[in-house]
mmCIF file with all atom_site columns, C-alpha atoms in Angstrom:
data_model
loop_
_atom_site.group_PDB
_atom_site.id
_atom_site.type_symbol
_atom_site.label_atom_id
_atom_site.label_alt_id
_atom_site.label_comp_id
_atom_site.label_asym_id
_atom_site.label_entity_id
_atom_site.label_seq_id
_atom_site.pdbx_PDB_ins_code
_atom_site.Cartn_x
_atom_site.Cartn_y
_atom_site.Cartn_z
_atom_site.occupancy
_atom_site.B_iso_or_equiv
_atom_site.pdbx_formal_charge
_atom_site.auth_seq_id
_atom_site.auth_comp_id
_atom_site.auth_asym_id
_atom_site.auth_atom_id
_atom_site.pdbx_PDB_model_num
ATOM 1   C CA . MET A 1 1   ? 206.224 -215.643 -37.390 1.00 50.00 ? 243 MET A CA 1
ATOM 2   C CA . ILE A 1 2   ? 203.353 -214.435 -35.151 1.00 43.00 ? 244 ILE A CA 1
ATOM 3   C CA . ASN A 1 3   ? 205.662 -211.865 -33.569 1.00 45.00 ? 245 ASN A CA 1
ATOM 4   C CA . LYS A 1 4   ? 206.509 -210.490 -36.981 1.00 45.00 ? 246 LYS A CA 1
ATOM 5   C CA . LEU A 1 5   ? 202.850 -210.139 -37.839 1.00 42.00 ? 247 LEU A CA 1
ATOM 6   C CA . ILE A 1 6   ? 202.241 -207.710 -35.014 1.00 39.00 ? 248 ILE A CA 1
ATOM 7   C CA . THR A 1 7   ? 205.232 -205.440 -35.682 1.00 41.00 ? 249 THR A CA 1
ATOM 8   C CA . LEU A 1 8   ? 204.615 -201.775 -36.403 1.00 38.00 ? 250 LEU A CA 1
ATOM 9   C CA . SER A 1 9   ? 205.641 -202.095 -40.054 1.00 40.00 ? 251 SER A CA 1
ATOM 10  C CA . LEU A 1 10  ? 202.964 -204.626 -40.866 1.00 43.00 ? 252 LEU A CA 1
ATOM 11  C CA . ILE A 1 11  ? 200.327 -202.625 -39.043 1.00 42.00 ? 253 ILE A CA 1
ATOM 12  C CA . ILE A 1 12  ? 201.355 -199.636 -41.169 1.00 38.00 ? 254 ILE A CA 1
ATOM 13  C CA . PHE A 1 13  ? 201.058 -201.884 -44.213 1.00 41.00 ? 255 PHE A CA 1
ATOM 14  C CA . LEU A 1 14  ? 197.466 -202.709 -43.411 1.00 45.00 ? 256 LEU A CA 1
ATOM 15  C CA . PHE A 1 15  ? 196.229 -199.226 -42.554 1.00 42.00 ? 257 PHE A CA 1
ATOM 16  C CA . SER A 1 16  ? 198.186 -197.377 -45.247 1.00 43.00 ? 258 SER A CA 1
ATOM 17  C CA . CYS A 1 17  ? 197.011 -199.682 -48.021 1.00 45.00 ? 259 CYS A CA 1
ATOM 18  C CA . ASN A 1 18  ? 193.440 -198.864 -47.120 1.00 46.00 ? 260 ASN A CA 1
ATOM 19  C CA . THR A 1 19  ? 193.967 -195.170 -47.940 1.00 42.00 ? 261 THR A CA 1
ATOM 20  C CA . GLU A 1 20  ? 195.418 -195.979 -51.372 1.00 46.00 ? 262 GLU A CA 1
ATOM 21  C CA . ILE A 1 21  ? 192.916 -198.543 -52.619 1.00 43.00 ? 263 ILE A CA 1
ATOM 22  C CA . LYS A 1 22  ? 190.606 -196.304 -54.657 1.00 43.00 ? 264 LYS A CA 1
ATOM 23  C CA . GLN A 1 23  ? 193.247 -194.145 -56.308 1.00 42.00 ? 265 GLN A CA 1
ATOM 24  C CA . LYS A 1 24  ? 195.371 -197.115 -57.378 1.00 45.00 ? 266 LYS A CA 1
ATOM 25  C CA . GLU A 1 25  ? 192.511 -199.121 -58.861 1.00 42.00 ? 267 GLU A CA 1
ATOM 26  C CA . SER A 1 26  ? 192.138 -196.753 -61.816 1.00 40.00 ? 268 SER A CA 1
ATOM 27  C CA . GLU A 1 27  ? 195.917 -196.409 -62.308 1.00 43.00 ? 269 GLU A CA 1
ATOM 28  C CA . ASN A 1 28  ? 196.532 -200.115 -62.662 1.00 43.00 ? 270 ASN A CA 1
ATOM 29  C CA . ARG A 1 29  ? 193.546 -201.398 -64.661 1.00 41.00 ? 271 ARG A CA 1
ATOM 30  C CA . ALA A 1 30  ? 195.077 -199.965 -67.830 1.00 35.00 ? 272 ALA A CA 1
ATOM 31  C CA . ASP A 1 31  ? 198.319 -201.832 -67.098 1.00 43.00 ? 273 ASP A CA 1
ATOM 32  C CA . THR A 1 32  ? 196.416 -205.106 -66.793 1.00 41.00 ? 274 THR A CA 1
ATOM 33  C CA . THR A 1 33  ? 194.721 -204.518 -70.144 1.00 37.00 ? 275 THR A CA 1
ATOM 34  C CA . ASN A 1 34  ? 198.087 -204.029 -71.822 1.00 40.00 ? 276 ASN A CA 1
ATOM 35  C CA . ILE A 1 35  ? 199.466 -207.197 -70.257 1.00 50.00 ? 277 ILE A CA 1
ATOM 36  C CA . GLN A 1 36  ? 196.569 -209.267 -71.527 1.00 42.00 ? 278 GLN A CA 1
ATOM 37  C CA . GLU A 1 37  ? 196.842 -207.845 -75.043 1.00 44.00 ? 279 GLU A CA 1
ATOM 38  C CA . ILE A 1 38  ? 200.533 -208.696 -75.222 1.00 40.00 ? 280 ILE A CA 1
ATOM 39  C CA . THR A 1 39  ? 200.114 -212.261 -74.054 1.00 47.00 ? 281 THR A CA 1
ATOM 40  C CA . THR A 1 40  ? 197.576 -213.189 -76.713 1.00 47.00 ? 282 THR A CA 1
ATOM 41  C CA . ASN A 1 41  ? 200.481 -213.499 -79.158 1.00 44.00 ? 283 ASN A CA 1
ATOM 42  C CA . GLU A 1 42  ? 202.477 -215.930 -77.027 1.00 55.00 ? 284 GLU A CA 1
ATOM 43  C CA . ASP A 1 43  ? 202.525 -219.642 -77.820 1.00 74.00 ? 285 ASP A CA 1
ATOM 44  C CA . ARG A 1 44  ? 203.270 -220.995 -74.363 1.00 88.00 ? 286 ARG A CA 1
ATOM 45  C CA . LYS A 1 45  ? 201.352 -222.463 -71.454 1.00 96.00 ? 287 LYS A CA 1
ATOM 46  C CA . ASN A 1 46  ? 199.964 -219.611 -69.394 1.00 98.00 ? 288 ASN A CA 1
ATOM 47  C CA . ILE A 1 47  ? 200.221 -219.017 -65.659 1.00 98.00 ? 289 ILE A CA 1
ATOM 48  C CA . ILE A 1 48  ? 197.954 -216.149 -64.627 1.00 98.00 ? 290 ILE A CA 1
ATOM 49  C CA . PHE A 1 49  ? 198.862 -214.331 -61.409 1.00 98.00 ? 291 PHE A CA 1
ATOM 50  C CA . PHE A 1 50  ? 195.601 -212.684 -60.373 1.00 98.00 ? 292 PHE A CA 1
ATOM 51  C CA . GLY A 1 51  ? 195.862 -210.354 -57.410 1.00 97.00 ? 293 GLY A CA 1
ATOM 52  C CA . ASN A 1 52  ? 196.344 -206.876 -55.970 1.00 95.00 ? 294 ASN A CA 1
ATOM 53  C CA . SER A 1 53  ? 199.344 -204.525 -55.608 1.00 94.00 ? 295 SER A CA 1
ATOM 54  C CA . LEU A 1 54  ? 201.534 -207.334 -54.253 1.00 94.00 ? 296 LEU A CA 1
ATOM 55  C CA . THR A 1 55  ? 201.105 -209.222 -57.515 1.00 96.00 ? 297 THR A CA 1
ATOM 56  C CA . ALA A 1 56  ? 201.218 -206.039 -59.607 1.00 95.00 ? 298 ALA A CA 1
ATOM 57  C CA . GLY A 1 57  ? 204.649 -205.254 -58.123 1.00 95.00 ? 299 GLY A CA 1
ATOM 58  C CA . TYR A 1 58  ? 203.836 -201.717 -57.100 1.00 92.00 ? 300 TYR A CA 1
ATOM 59  C CA . GLY A 1 59  ? 206.916 -199.511 -56.749 1.00 93.00 ? 301 GLY A CA 1
ATOM 60  C CA . VAL A 1 60  ? 209.454 -201.819 -58.389 1.00 95.00 ? 302 VAL A CA 1
ATOM 61  C CA . ASP A 1 61  ? 210.485 -202.620 -61.945 1.00 94.00 ? 303 ASP A CA 1
ATOM 62  C CA . PRO A 1 62  ? 208.251 -205.389 -63.361 1.00 91.00 ? 304 PRO A CA 1
ATOM 63  C CA . SER A 1 63  ? 211.277 -207.622 -63.799 1.00 93.00 ? 305 SER A CA 1
ATOM 64  C CA . GLU A 1 64  ? 211.992 -207.327 -60.049 1.00 95.00 ? 306 GLU A CA 1
ATOM 65  C CA . ALA A 1 65  ? 208.442 -208.150 -58.926 1.00 95.00 ? 307 ALA A CA 1
ATOM 66  C CA . PHE A 1 66  ? 207.884 -211.719 -57.797 1.00 97.00 ? 308 PHE A CA 1
ATOM 67  C CA . THR A 1 67  ? 206.029 -212.597 -61.008 1.00 97.00 ? 309 THR A CA 1
ATOM 68  C CA . GLY A 1 68  ? 208.964 -211.406 -63.124 1.00 97.00 ? 310 GLY A CA 1
ATOM 69  C CA . ARG A 1 69  ? 211.341 -213.403 -60.964 1.00 97.00 ? 311 ARG A CA 1
ATOM 70  C CA . ILE A 1 70  ? 209.138 -216.480 -61.372 1.00 98.00 ? 312 ILE A CA 1
ATOM 71  C CA . GLN A 1 71  ? 209.415 -216.072 -65.159 1.00 97.00 ? 313 GLN A CA 1
ATOM 72  C CA . ARG A 1 72  ? 213.214 -216.054 -64.904 1.00 97.00 ? 314 ARG A CA 1
ATOM 73  C CA . LYS A 1 73  ? 213.123 -219.246 -62.850 1.00 97.00 ? 315 LYS A CA 1
ATOM 74  C CA . ILE A 1 74  ? 210.897 -220.836 -65.491 1.00 97.00 ? 316 ILE A CA 1
ATOM 75  C CA . ASP A 1 75  ? 213.164 -219.730 -68.332 1.00 96.00 ? 317 ASP A CA 1
ATOM 76  C CA . SER A 1 76  ? 216.307 -220.938 -66.563 1.00 96.00 ? 318 SER A CA 1
ATOM 77  C CA . LEU A 1 77  ? 214.832 -224.438 -66.505 1.00 95.00 ? 319 LEU A CA 1
ATOM 78  C CA . GLY A 1 78  ? 213.739 -224.287 -70.123 1.00 94.00 ? 320 GLY A CA 1
ATOM 79  C CA . LEU A 1 79  ? 210.075 -224.740 -69.208 1.00 95.00 ? 321 LEU A CA 1
ATOM 80  C CA . ASP A 1 80  ? 207.467 -223.684 -71.751 1.00 95.00 ? 322 ASP A CA 1
ATOM 81  C CA . TYR A 1 81  ? 205.401 -221.402 -69.508 1.00 97.00 ? 323 TYR A CA 1
ATOM 82  C CA . LEU A 1 82  ? 204.533 -217.720 -69.541 1.00 97.00 ? 324 LEU A CA 1
ATOM 83  C CA . ALA A 1 83  ? 203.875 -215.884 -66.253 1.00 97.00 ? 325 ALA A CA 1
ATOM 84  C CA . ILE A 1 84  ? 201.118 -213.319 -66.849 1.00 97.00 ? 326 ILE A CA 1
ATOM 85  C CA . ASN A 1 85  ? 200.918 -210.543 -64.263 1.00 97.00 ? 327 ASN A CA 1
ATOM 86  C CA . ALA A 1 86  ? 197.214 -209.695 -63.936 1.00 97.00 ? 328 ALA A CA 1
ATOM 87  C CA . GLY A 1 87  ? 197.553 -207.814 -60.664 1.00 97.00 ? 329 GLY A CA 1
ATOM 88  C CA . VAL A 1 88  ? 195.579 -204.634 -59.933 1.00 96.00 ? 330 VAL A CA 1
ATOM 89  C CA . SER A 1 89  ? 196.415 -202.454 -56.939 1.00 93.00 ? 331 SER A CA 1
ATOM 90  C CA . GLY A 1 90  ? 193.515 -202.030 -54.562 1.00 93.00 ? 332 GLY A CA 1
ATOM 91  C CA . GLU A 1 91  ? 191.719 -205.141 -55.780 1.00 97.00 ? 333 GLU A CA 1
ATOM 92  C CA . THR A 1 92  ? 189.339 -206.776 -53.333 1.00 97.00 ? 334 THR A CA 1
ATOM 93  C CA . THR A 1 93  ? 187.802 -210.205 -53.703 1.00 98.00 ? 335 THR A CA 1
ATOM 94  C CA . ALA A 1 94  ? 184.551 -208.540 -54.804 1.00 98.00 ? 336 ALA A CA 1
ATOM 95  C CA . SER A 1 95  ? 186.179 -206.479 -57.557 1.00 98.00 ? 337 SER A CA 1
ATOM 96  C CA . GLY A 1 96  ? 188.291 -209.478 -58.523 1.00 98.00 ? 338 GLY A CA 1
ATOM 97  C CA . LEU A 1 97  ? 185.141 -211.533 -58.927 1.00 98.00 ? 339 LEU A CA 1
ATOM 98  C CA . SER A 1 98  ? 183.771 -208.966 -61.355 1.00 98.00 ? 340 SER A CA 1
ATOM 99  C CA . ARG A 1 99  ? 187.041 -208.889 -63.355 1.00 97.00 ? 341 ARG A CA 1
ATOM 100 C CA . VAL A 1 100 ? 188.189 -212.497 -63.449 1.00 98.00 ? 342 VAL A CA 1
ATOM 101 C CA . GLU A 1 101 ? 185.971 -213.724 -66.269 1.00 97.00 ? 343 GLU A CA 1
ATOM 102 C CA . TRP A 1 102 ? 187.293 -211.047 -68.632 1.00 96.00 ? 344 TRP A CA 1
ATOM 103 C CA . VAL A 1 103 ? 190.886 -211.950 -67.759 1.00 97.00 ? 345 VAL A CA 1
ATOM 104 C CA . VAL A 1 104 ? 190.726 -215.730 -68.109 1.00 97.00 ? 346 VAL A CA 1
ATOM 105 C CA . LYS A 1 105 ? 188.633 -215.751 -71.283 1.00 96.00 ? 347 LYS A CA 1
ATOM 106 C CA . ARG A 1 106 ? 191.384 -214.004 -73.246 1.00 91.00 ? 348 ARG A CA 1
ATOM 107 C CA . GLN A 1 107 ? 193.764 -216.971 -73.442 1.00 93.00 ? 349 GLN A CA 1
ATOM 108 C CA . PRO A 1 108 ? 194.198 -220.600 -72.414 1.00 95.00 ? 350 PRO A CA 1
ATOM 109 C CA . VAL A 1 109 ? 195.152 -220.943 -68.740 1.00 97.00 ? 351 VAL A CA 1
ATOM 110 C CA . GLU A 1 110 ? 197.037 -223.923 -67.355 1.00 97.00 ? 352 GLU A CA 1
ATOM 111 C CA . ILE A 1 111 ? 197.730 -222.525 -63.870 1.00 98.00 ? 353 ILE A CA 1
ATOM 112 C CA . PHE A 1 112 ? 195.867 -219.785 -62.015 1.00 98.00 ? 354 PHE A CA 1
ATOM 113 C CA . VAL A 1 113 ? 197.522 -218.169 -58.971 1.00 98.00 ? 355 VAL A CA 1
ATOM 114 C CA . LEU A 1 114 ? 194.913 -216.379 -56.839 1.00 98.00 ? 356 LEU A CA 1
ATOM 115 C CA . GLU A 1 115 ? 196.292 -213.662 -54.548 1.00 98.00 ? 357 GLU A CA 1
ATOM 116 C CA . LEU A 1 116 ? 193.343 -211.716 -53.163 1.00 98.00 ? 358 LEU A CA 1
ATOM 117 C CA . GLY A 1 117 ? 191.832 -211.032 -49.759 1.00 96.00 ? 359 GLY A CA 1
ATOM 118 C CA . GLY A 1 118 ? 194.367 -208.729 -48.142 1.00 91.00 ? 360 GLY A CA 1
ATOM 119 C CA . ASN A 1 119 ? 192.418 -205.591 -49.011 1.00 92.00 ? 361 ASN A CA 1
ATOM 120 C CA . ASP A 1 120 ? 189.266 -207.202 -47.645 1.00 95.00 ? 362 ASP A CA 1
ATOM 121 C CA . GLY A 1 121 ? 191.063 -207.486 -44.328 1.00 92.00 ? 363 GLY A CA 1
ATOM 122 C CA . LEU A 1 122 ? 192.095 -203.827 -44.470 1.00 83.00 ? 364 LEU A CA 1
ATOM 123 C CA . ARG A 1 123 ? 188.480 -202.797 -44.828 1.00 91.00 ? 365 ARG A CA 1
ATOM 124 C CA . GLY A 1 124 ? 187.214 -205.116 -42.124 1.00 93.00 ? 366 GLY A CA 1
ATOM 125 C CA . ILE A 1 125 ? 185.010 -206.956 -44.576 1.00 96.00 ? 367 ILE A CA 1
ATOM 126 C CA . ASP A 1 126 ? 183.250 -209.956 -43.087 1.00 97.00 ? 368 ASP A CA 1
ATOM 127 C CA . PRO A 1 127 ? 185.538 -212.978 -43.668 1.00 98.00 ? 369 PRO A CA 1
ATOM 128 C CA . GLU A 1 128 ? 182.474 -214.936 -44.759 1.00 98.00 ? 370 GLU A CA 1
ATOM 129 C CA . GLU A 1 129 ? 182.099 -212.506 -47.673 1.00 98.00 ? 371 GLU A CA 1
ATOM 130 C CA . THR A 1 130 ? 185.789 -212.888 -48.552 1.00 98.00 ? 372 THR A CA 1
ATOM 131 C CA . GLU A 1 131 ? 185.439 -216.651 -48.466 1.00 98.00 ? 373 GLU A CA 1
ATOM 132 C CA . LYS A 1 132 ? 182.329 -216.581 -50.645 1.00 98.00 ? 374 LYS A CA 1
ATOM 133 C CA . ASN A 1 133 ? 184.064 -214.389 -53.237 1.00 98.00 ? 375 ASN A CA 1
ATOM 134 C CA . LEU A 1 134 ? 187.229 -216.498 -53.348 1.00 98.00 ? 376 LEU A CA 1
ATOM 135 C CA . LYS A 1 135 ? 185.167 -219.616 -53.927 1.00 98.00 ? 377 LYS A CA 1
ATOM 136 C CA . ALA A 1 136 ? 183.169 -217.874 -56.654 1.00 98.00 ? 378 ALA A CA 1
ATOM 137 C CA . ILE A 1 137 ? 186.364 -216.750 -58.409 1.00 98.00 ? 379 ILE A CA 1
ATOM 138 C CA . ILE A 1 138 ? 187.658 -220.312 -58.395 1.00 98.00 ? 380 ILE A CA 1
ATOM 139 C CA . ASP A 1 139 ? 184.337 -221.588 -59.729 1.00 98.00 ? 381 ASP A CA 1
ATOM 140 C CA . LYS A 1 140 ? 184.344 -219.043 -62.562 1.00 98.00 ? 382 LYS A CA 1
ATOM 141 C CA . VAL A 1 141 ? 187.874 -219.954 -63.592 1.00 98.00 ? 383 VAL A CA 1
ATOM 142 C CA . ARG A 1 142 ? 187.036 -223.672 -63.609 1.00 98.00 ? 384 ARG A CA 1
ATOM 143 C CA . ILE A 1 143 ? 183.902 -223.172 -65.675 1.00 98.00 ? 385 ILE A CA 1
ATOM 144 C CA . ILE A 1 144 ? 185.950 -221.450 -68.383 1.00 98.00 ? 386 ILE A CA 1
ATOM 145 C CA . HIS A 1 145 ? 189.043 -223.699 -68.035 1.00 98.00 ? 387 HIS A CA 1
ATOM 146 C CA . PRO A 1 146 ? 187.937 -227.043 -66.497 1.00 98.00 ? 388 PRO A CA 1
ATOM 147 C CA . ASP A 1 147 ? 191.464 -228.505 -66.411 1.00 97.00 ? 389 ASP A CA 1
ATOM 148 C CA . VAL A 1 148 ? 193.154 -225.512 -64.784 1.00 98.00 ? 390 VAL A CA 1
ATOM 149 C CA . GLU A 1 149 ? 195.398 -225.984 -61.741 1.00 98.00 ? 391 GLU A CA 1
ATOM 150 C CA . ILE A 1 150 ? 194.830 -223.372 -59.024 1.00 98.00 ? 392 ILE A CA 1
ATOM 151 C CA . LEU A 1 151 ? 197.224 -222.062 -56.370 1.00 98.00 ? 393 LEU A CA 1
ATOM 152 C CA . LEU A 1 152 ? 195.748 -219.893 -53.596 1.00 98.00 ? 394 LEU A CA 1
ATOM 153 C CA . ALA A 1 153 ? 197.975 -217.423 -51.747 1.00 98.00 ? 395 ALA A CA 1
ATOM 154 C CA . GLY A 1 154 ? 197.084 -217.125 -48.073 1.00 97.00 ? 396 GLY A CA 1
ATOM 155 C CA . MET A 1 155 ? 197.244 -213.878 -46.135 1.00 95.00 ? 397 MET A CA 1
ATOM 156 C CA . MET A 1 156 ? 197.263 -212.902 -42.465 1.00 90.00 ? 398 MET A CA 1
ATOM 157 C CA . ILE A 1 157 ? 196.534 -209.682 -40.602 1.00 86.00 ? 399 ILE A CA 1
ATOM 158 C CA . PRO A 1 158 ? 197.716 -208.557 -37.147 1.00 74.00 ? 400 PRO A CA 1
ATOM 159 C CA . PRO A 1 159 ? 195.241 -208.561 -34.262 1.00 75.00 ? 401 PRO A CA 1
ATOM 160 C CA . ASN A 1 160 ? 194.872 -204.764 -34.134 1.00 76.00 ? 402 ASN A CA 1
ATOM 161 C CA . MET A 1 161 ? 191.359 -205.170 -35.545 1.00 79.00 ? 403 MET A CA 1
ATOM 162 C CA . GLY A 1 162 ? 190.675 -207.716 -32.853 1.00 89.00 ? 404 GLY A CA 1
ATOM 163 C CA . SER A 1 163 ? 192.131 -211.167 -32.407 1.00 91.00 ? 405 SER A CA 1
ATOM 164 C CA . ALA A 1 164 ? 188.797 -212.795 -33.205 1.00 94.00 ? 406 ALA A CA 1
ATOM 165 C CA . TYR A 1 165 ? 188.590 -211.052 -36.580 1.00 95.00 ? 407 TYR A CA 1
ATOM 166 C CA . ALA A 1 166 ? 192.241 -211.841 -37.366 1.00 93.00 ? 408 ALA A CA 1
ATOM 167 C CA . SER A 1 167 ? 191.685 -215.522 -36.583 1.00 95.00 ? 409 SER A CA 1
ATOM 168 C CA . ARG A 1 168 ? 188.521 -215.704 -38.686 1.00 96.00 ? 410 ARG A CA 1
ATOM 169 C CA . PHE A 1 169 ? 190.298 -213.989 -41.570 1.00 96.00 ? 411 PHE A CA 1
ATOM 170 C CA . GLN A 1 170 ? 193.335 -216.280 -41.447 1.00 96.00 ? 412 GLN A CA 1
ATOM 171 C CA . ALA A 1 171 ? 191.108 -219.364 -41.384 1.00 98.00 ? 413 ALA A CA 1
ATOM 172 C CA . VAL A 1 172 ? 189.422 -218.423 -44.665 1.00 98.00 ? 414 VAL A CA 1
ATOM 173 C CA . PHE A 1 173 ? 192.293 -219.457 -46.922 1.00 98.00 ? 415 PHE A CA 1
ATOM 174 C CA . PRO A 1 174 ? 192.942 -223.032 -45.731 1.00 98.00 ? 416 PRO A CA 1
ATOM 175 C CA . ARG A 1 175 ? 189.197 -223.620 -45.638 1.00 98.00 ? 417 ARG A CA 1
ATOM 176 C CA . VAL A 1 176 ? 188.762 -222.444 -49.232 1.00 98.00 ? 418 VAL A CA 1
ATOM 177 C CA . ALA A 1 177 ? 191.761 -224.515 -50.339 1.00 98.00 ? 419 ALA A CA 1
ATOM 178 C CA . GLU A 1 178 ? 190.361 -227.642 -48.736 1.00 98.00 ? 420 GLU A CA 1
ATOM 179 C CA . GLU A 1 179 ? 186.793 -227.217 -49.935 1.00 98.00 ? 421 GLU A CA 1
ATOM 180 C CA . LYS A 1 180 ? 187.780 -226.309 -53.501 1.00 98.00 ? 422 LYS A CA 1
ATOM 181 C CA . ASN A 1 181 ? 190.694 -228.761 -53.659 1.00 98.00 ? 423 ASN A CA 1
ATOM 182 C CA . VAL A 1 182 ? 193.339 -226.202 -54.610 1.00 98.00 ? 424 VAL A CA 1
ATOM 183 C CA . GLU A 1 183 ? 196.962 -225.849 -53.514 1.00 98.00 ? 425 GLU A CA 1
ATOM 184 C CA . LEU A 1 184 ? 197.644 -223.337 -50.726 1.00 98.00 ? 426 LEU A CA 1
ATOM 185 C CA . ILE A 1 185 ? 200.546 -221.036 -49.918 1.00 98.00 ? 427 ILE A CA 1
ATOM 186 C CA . PRO A 1 186 ? 199.943 -220.587 -46.168 1.00 97.00 ? 428 PRO A CA 1
ATOM 187 C CA . PHE A 1 187 ? 201.300 -217.003 -46.043 1.00 97.00 ? 429 PHE A CA 1
ATOM 188 C CA . LEU A 1 188 ? 202.445 -215.125 -49.140 1.00 96.00 ? 430 LEU A CA 1
ATOM 189 C CA . LEU A 1 189 ? 204.534 -212.606 -47.172 1.00 93.00 ? 431 LEU A CA 1
ATOM 190 C CA . GLU A 1 190 ? 206.391 -215.164 -45.069 1.00 95.00 ? 432 GLU A CA 1
ATOM 191 C CA . ASP A 1 191 ? 209.665 -213.597 -43.824 1.00 94.00 ? 433 ASP A CA 1
ATOM 192 C CA . VAL A 1 192 ? 208.808 -210.293 -45.581 1.00 93.00 ? 434 VAL A CA 1
ATOM 193 C CA . GLY A 1 193 ? 205.733 -208.807 -43.870 1.00 86.00 ? 435 GLY A CA 1
ATOM 194 C CA . GLY A 1 194 ? 206.786 -206.483 -41.053 1.00 84.00 ? 436 GLY A CA 1
ATOM 195 C CA . VAL A 1 195 ? 210.493 -206.506 -41.962 1.00 91.00 ? 437 VAL A CA 1
ATOM 196 C CA . ALA A 1 196 ? 211.345 -202.846 -42.622 1.00 92.00 ? 438 ALA A CA 1
ATOM 197 C CA . LYS A 1 197 ? 214.402 -203.431 -44.809 1.00 96.00 ? 439 LYS A CA 1
ATOM 198 C CA . LEU A 1 198 ? 212.417 -205.701 -47.126 1.00 96.00 ? 440 LEU A CA 1
ATOM 199 C CA . ASN A 1 199 ? 209.705 -203.122 -47.769 1.00 91.00 ? 441 ASN A CA 1
ATOM 200 C CA . LEU A 1 200 ? 209.685 -199.785 -49.593 1.00 89.00 ? 442 LEU A CA 1
ATOM 201 C CA . PRO A 1 201 ? 209.790 -196.519 -47.590 1.00 87.00 ? 443 PRO A CA 1
ATOM 202 C CA . ASP A 1 202 ? 205.990 -196.442 -47.634 1.00 78.00 ? 444 ASP A CA 1
ATOM 203 C CA . GLY A 1 203 ? 206.083 -199.472 -45.352 1.00 74.00 ? 445 GLY A CA 1
ATOM 204 C CA . ILE A 1 204 ? 203.557 -201.134 -47.630 1.00 76.00 ? 446 ILE A CA 1
ATOM 205 C CA . HIS A 1 205 ? 205.128 -202.859 -50.598 1.00 89.00 ? 447 HIS A CA 1
ATOM 206 C CA . PRO A 1 206 ? 208.129 -205.207 -50.826 1.00 94.00 ? 448 PRO A CA 1
ATOM 207 C CA . THR A 1 207 ? 211.453 -204.017 -52.162 1.00 96.00 ? 449 THR A CA 1
ATOM 208 C CA . PRO A 1 208 ? 213.137 -206.002 -54.952 1.00 96.00 ? 450 PRO A CA 1
ATOM 209 C CA . GLU A 1 209 ? 214.824 -208.066 -52.240 1.00 97.00 ? 451 GLU A CA 1
ATOM 210 C CA . GLY A 1 210 ? 211.450 -208.588 -50.567 1.00 96.00 ? 452 GLY A CA 1
ATOM 211 C CA . HIS A 1 211 ? 209.966 -209.724 -53.867 1.00 98.00 ? 453 HIS A CA 1
ATOM 212 C CA . LYS A 1 212 ? 212.859 -212.144 -54.240 1.00 97.00 ? 454 LYS A CA 1
ATOM 213 C CA . ILE A 1 213 ? 211.840 -213.826 -50.986 1.00 97.00 ? 455 ILE A CA 1
ATOM 214 C CA . VAL A 1 214 ? 208.181 -213.821 -52.023 1.00 98.00 ? 456 VAL A CA 1
ATOM 215 C CA . SER A 1 215 ? 209.108 -215.420 -55.344 1.00 98.00 ? 457 SER A CA 1
ATOM 216 C CA . ASN A 1 216 ? 210.966 -218.189 -53.523 1.00 98.00 ? 458 ASN A CA 1
ATOM 217 C CA . THR A 1 217 ? 207.928 -218.768 -51.305 1.00 98.00 ? 459 THR A CA 1
ATOM 218 C CA . VAL A 1 218 ? 205.623 -219.005 -54.323 1.00 98.00 ? 460 VAL A CA 1
ATOM 219 C CA . TRP A 1 219 ? 208.093 -221.155 -56.255 1.00 98.00 ? 461 TRP A CA 1
ATOM 220 C CA . LYS A 1 220 ? 208.079 -223.866 -53.575 1.00 98.00 ? 462 LYS A CA 1
ATOM 221 C CA . PHE A 1 221 ? 204.426 -224.492 -54.334 1.00 98.00 ? 463 PHE A CA 1
ATOM 222 C CA . LEU A 1 222 ? 204.348 -223.607 -58.022 1.00 98.00 ? 464 LEU A CA 1
ATOM 223 C CA . ARG A 1 223 ? 207.316 -225.712 -59.159 1.00 97.00 ? 465 ARG A CA 1
ATOM 224 C CA . PRO A 1 224 ? 205.639 -229.107 -58.487 1.00 96.00 ? 466 PRO A CA 1
ATOM 225 C CA . MET A 1 225 ? 202.603 -227.929 -60.429 1.00 96.00 ? 467 MET A CA 1
ATOM 226 C CA . LEU A 1 226 ? 204.802 -227.214 -63.450 1.00 94.00 ? 468 LEU A CA 1
ATOM 227 C CA . GLN A 1 227 ? 206.171 -230.735 -63.259 1.00 76.00 ? 469 GLN A CA 1
ATOM 228 C CA . GLU A 1 228 ? 202.672 -232.173 -63.192 1.00 65.00 ? 470 GLU A CA 1
ATOM 229 C CA . ASN A 1 229 ? 201.746 -230.147 -66.265 1.00 62.00 ? 471 ASN A CA 1
ATOM 230 C CA . GLY A 1 230 ? 204.956 -231.371 -67.908 1.00 58.00 ? 472 GLY A CA 1
#
């Protein structure tokens, strides 16, 4: 896995995303608004996927993104859950912190999947700041929905920004999960990051097949939570 992390494709992923952050933020916020308006009419238990372009499914049909695939898994089992895609391309933990209250106040939330931090790593933001923001997001969600279950998606970066920074960044996610008592996906892009054929030509975002693998990774951790919520 470590070898994959330092391949050229994943390095391109990290540096190329940084150039697209600002322009994609404005493009995708409108999409998130529409998603939230639609879901207010649904009478199911809600799973909010709150993240950046990986969650938003940039470059693929929404049904092929990992959140859409999760919904199909849910439906195939006859479970009464709705997967809400609240992803915004370019989102950092800081911008997510400013947005999360608006998102989670709009409907009941049984499960909250937090996928943020990757763009912090692209910008070289101090991992302590990333950690502080992730914890604050979790706290905000719990204040509004005290019984919510939370799943945190971990991320890694290659050591091109320095092995010390990469190690500090990677350590943020398990530390947050332990301190805040939330479930952790160790690495969201397991078996996808750095694999050229599983990413779009931009070398940044997963293909439909890449999203399929991501959905299976998420499902391993999400499925037991659905059982607990019965």
